[in-house]
């Protein structure tokens, strides 16, 4: 060991010995206590967030509702309402993508899977609405429905099958 390194070690030892004789710095002790209180608060808030997080089934039910409303609006050729329903469908699917349930073990994350599967169909629906083309809408909507089922199958939930509505669920809304 060089003389310089030995000198540094001795100096550090002297400083440490001096600190031990003086006792802990009250300011450092107060900061440590404050840090521990903040850690406890963060843990408690994380628990609240986890408790308030929506269940995936609730988010998917919202997406399914918007899927149905999009269908009704498009079938009625109410293009303004269909555009709104498409926007709401996009929002519902975005919420599903934003949600990652750490307790669920899906083979692929929603954010990796949803855009490439349903994105093209949603784009085709948008194009059909802008063109006010009913046949194009019907075809694009069927593609969206197939994409939903492909997504479910990819996530090992192929037992959840989506289809176009067969009866009008929303009798309280005019389409």
GROMACS .gro file of C-alpha atoms in nm:
model
  175
    1UNK     CA    1   0.000   0.000   0.000
    2UNK     CA    2   0.132   0.340  -0.093
    3UNK     CA    3   0.193   0.612   0.162
    4UNK     CA    4  -0.077   0.823   0.000
    5UNK     CA    5  -0.339   0.544   0.026
    6UNK     CA    6  -0.242   0.480   0.389
    7UNK     CA    7  -0.276   0.850   0.467
    8UNK     CA    8  -0.627   0.855   0.316
    9UNK     CA    9  -0.728   0.549   0.518
   10UNK     CA   10  -0.603   0.700   0.841
   11UNK     CA   11  -0.787   1.026   0.766
   12UNK     CA   12  -1.111   0.839   0.700
   13UNK     CA   13  -1.064   0.643   1.021
   14UNK     CA   14  -1.015   0.962   1.220
   15UNK     CA   15  -1.328   1.117   1.070
   16UNK     CA   16  -1.532   0.805   1.145
   17UNK     CA   17  -1.402   0.786   1.498
   18UNK     CA   18  -1.494   1.149   1.549
   19UNK     CA   19  -1.844   1.087   1.422
   20UNK     CA   20  -1.891   0.794   1.657
   21UNK     CA   21  -1.779   1.000   1.957
   22UNK     CA   22  -2.015   1.288   1.874
   23UNK     CA   23  -2.314   1.060   1.819
   24UNK     CA   24  -2.554   1.063   1.528
   25UNK     CA   25  -2.627   1.393   1.356
   26UNK     CA   26  -2.980   1.500   1.460
   27UNK     CA   27  -3.054   1.639   1.114
   28UNK     CA   28  -2.965   1.306   0.951
   29UNK     CA   29  -3.176   1.118   1.206
   30UNK     CA   30  -3.474   1.347   1.136
   31UNK     CA   31  -3.434   1.293   0.761
   32UNK     CA   32  -3.419   0.917   0.808
   33UNK     CA   33  -3.738   0.930   1.014
   34UNK     CA   34  -3.907   1.142   0.749
   35UNK     CA   35  -3.797   0.898   0.475
   36UNK     CA   36  -3.945   0.606   0.669
   37UNK     CA   37  -4.274   0.795   0.712
   38UNK     CA   38  -4.283   0.868   0.339
   39UNK     CA   39  -4.216   0.503   0.257
   40UNK     CA   40  -4.509   0.401   0.478
   41UNK     CA   41  -4.730   0.661   0.313
   42UNK     CA   42  -4.633   0.542  -0.036
   43UNK     CA   43  -4.708   0.182   0.062
   44UNK     CA   44  -5.049   0.282   0.197
   45UNK     CA   45  -5.131   0.485  -0.117
   46UNK     CA   46  -5.023   0.197  -0.342
   47UNK     CA   47  -5.266  -0.024  -0.152
   48UNK     CA   48  -5.546   0.226  -0.216
   49UNK     CA   49  -5.462   0.243  -0.586
   50UNK     CA   50  -5.460  -0.137  -0.612
   51UNK     CA   51  -5.796  -0.155  -0.435
   52UNK     CA   52  -5.946   0.111  -0.664
   53UNK     CA   53  -5.812  -0.039  -0.988
   54UNK     CA   54  -6.095  -0.164  -1.206
   55UNK     CA   55  -6.130  -0.533  -1.262
   56UNK     CA   56  -6.034  -0.644  -1.611
   57UNK     CA   57  -6.381  -0.792  -1.659
   58UNK     CA   58  -6.535  -0.450  -1.592
   59UNK     CA   59  -6.309  -0.286  -1.851
   60UNK     CA   60  -6.388  -0.556  -2.105
   61UNK     CA   61  -6.762  -0.518  -2.038
   62UNK     CA   62  -6.722  -0.148  -2.120
   63UNK     CA   63  -6.546  -0.238  -2.445
   64UNK     CA   64  -6.822  -0.488  -2.527
   65UNK     CA   65  -7.089  -0.223  -2.463
   66UNK     CA   66  -6.915   0.019  -2.698
   67UNK     CA   67  -6.878  -0.259  -2.957
   68UNK     CA   68  -7.257  -0.307  -2.947
   69UNK     CA   69  -7.333   0.064  -2.966
   70UNK     CA   70  -7.098   0.099  -3.261
   71UNK     CA   71  -7.284  -0.184  -3.431
   72UNK     CA   72  -7.628  -0.028  -3.372
   73UNK     CA   73  -7.519   0.316  -3.490
   74UNK     CA   74  -7.354   0.174  -3.801
   75UNK     CA   75  -7.650  -0.049  -3.886
   76UNK     CA   76  -7.883   0.250  -3.852
   77UNK     CA   77  -7.641   0.439  -4.081
   78UNK     CA   78  -7.636   0.716  -3.822
   79UNK     CA   79  -7.285   0.823  -3.915
   80UNK     CA   80  -7.250   1.098  -3.656
   81UNK     CA   81  -7.344   0.859  -3.377
   82UNK     CA   82  -7.127   0.586  -3.532
   83UNK     CA   83  -6.827   0.823  -3.526
   84UNK     CA   84  -6.894   0.895  -3.160
   85UNK     CA   85  -6.937   0.524  -3.083
   86UNK     CA   86  -6.609   0.451  -3.263
   87UNK     CA   87  -6.435   0.713  -3.046
   88UNK     CA   88  -6.583   0.554  -2.732
   89UNK     CA   89  -6.479   0.208  -2.852
   90UNK     CA   90  -6.124   0.335  -2.898
   91UNK     CA   91  -6.126   0.482  -2.547
   92UNK     CA   92  -6.256   0.159  -2.396
   93UNK     CA   93  -5.987  -0.042  -2.572
   94UNK     CA   94  -5.722   0.209  -2.462
   95UNK     CA   95  -5.830   0.160  -2.100
   96UNK     CA   96  -5.788  -0.214  -2.145
   97UNK     CA   97  -5.439  -0.158  -2.287
   98UNK     CA   98  -5.345   0.076  -2.004
   99UNK     CA   99  -5.452  -0.185  -1.753
  100UNK     CA  100  -5.204  -0.457  -1.677
  101UNK     CA  101  -5.319  -0.688  -1.402
  102UNK     CA  102  -5.003  -0.813  -1.229
  103UNK     CA  103  -5.195  -1.116  -1.100
  104UNK     CA  104  -5.294  -1.228  -1.451
  105UNK     CA  105  -5.035  -1.416  -1.648
  106UNK     CA  106  -5.115  -1.343  -2.010
  107UNK     CA  107  -4.877  -1.470  -2.278
  108UNK     CA  108  -4.868  -1.122  -2.440
  109UNK     CA  109  -4.935  -0.779  -2.293
  110UNK     CA  110  -5.246  -0.594  -2.406
  111UNK     CA  111  -5.044  -0.299  -2.528
  112UNK     CA  112  -4.846  -0.527  -2.762
  113UNK     CA  113  -5.147  -0.724  -2.881
  114UNK     CA  114  -5.444  -0.489  -2.918
  115UNK     CA  115  -5.308  -0.227  -3.162
  116UNK     CA  116  -5.194  -0.466  -3.437
  117UNK     CA  117  -5.501  -0.688  -3.404
  118UNK     CA  118  -5.785  -0.436  -3.378
  119UNK     CA  119  -5.617  -0.122  -3.509
  120UNK     CA  120  -5.664  -0.202  -3.880
  121UNK     CA  121  -6.032  -0.291  -3.828
  122UNK     CA  122  -6.095   0.030  -3.634
  123UNK     CA  123  -5.924   0.224  -3.912
  124UNK     CA  124  -6.145   0.055  -4.172
  125UNK     CA  125  -6.454   0.143  -3.967
  126UNK     CA  126  -6.337   0.503  -3.950
  127UNK     CA  127  -6.294   0.507  -4.328
  128UNK     CA  128  -6.641   0.357  -4.378
  129UNK     CA  129  -6.800   0.614  -4.147
  130UNK     CA  130  -6.630   0.903  -4.327
  131UNK     CA  131  -6.744   0.761  -4.662
  132UNK     CA  132  -7.091   0.691  -4.521
  133UNK     CA  133  -7.062   0.348  -4.679
  134UNK     CA  134  -7.287   0.093  -4.509
  135UNK     CA  135  -7.146  -0.213  -4.684
  136UNK     CA  136  -6.791  -0.108  -4.603
  137UNK     CA  137  -6.897  -0.048  -4.241
  138UNK     CA  138  -7.054  -0.394  -4.214
  139UNK     CA  139  -6.743  -0.562  -4.350
  140UNK     CA  140  -6.511  -0.362  -4.124
  141UNK     CA  141  -6.729  -0.428  -3.820
  142UNK     CA  142  -6.715  -0.803  -3.886
  143UNK     CA  143  -6.337  -0.775  -3.915
  144UNK     CA  144  -6.328  -0.595  -3.579
  145UNK     CA  145  -6.537  -0.869  -3.420
  146UNK     CA  146  -6.302  -1.135  -3.558
  147UNK     CA  147  -6.004  -0.937  -3.428
  148UNK     CA  148  -6.158  -0.929  -3.080
  149UNK     CA  149  -6.195  -1.307  -3.087
  150UNK     CA  150  -5.838  -1.351  -3.213
  151UNK     CA  151  -5.716  -1.134  -2.926
  152UNK     CA  152  -5.909  -1.342  -2.673
  153UNK     CA  153  -5.772  -1.665  -2.821
  154UNK     CA  154  -5.416  -1.530  -2.814
  155UNK     CA  155  -5.460  -1.448  -2.443
  156UNK     CA  156  -5.582  -1.802  -2.371
  157UNK     CA  157  -5.938  -1.673  -2.330
  158UNK     CA  158  -6.076  -1.810  -2.656
  159UNK     CA  159  -6.385  -1.923  -2.468
  160UNK     CA  160  -6.493  -1.557  -2.469
  161UNK     CA  161  -6.646  -1.509  -2.813
  162UNK     CA  162  -6.774  -1.174  -2.935
  163UNK     CA  163  -7.040  -1.147  -3.204
  164UNK     CA  164  -7.252  -0.873  -3.356
  165UNK     CA  165  -7.562  -0.818  -3.142
  166UNK     CA  166  -7.865  -1.022  -3.244
  167UNK     CA  167  -8.124  -0.820  -3.052
  168UNK     CA  168  -8.128  -0.459  -2.950
  169UNK     CA  169  -7.993  -0.427  -2.596
  170UNK     CA  170  -8.023  -0.053  -2.565
  171UNK     CA  171  -8.389   0.024  -2.606
  172UNK     CA  172  -8.343   0.353  -2.423
  173UNK     CA  173  -8.116   0.503  -2.689
  174UNK     CA  174  -8.224   0.597  -3.039
  175UNK     CA  175  -7.984   0.476  -3.305
   0.00000   0.00000   0.00000
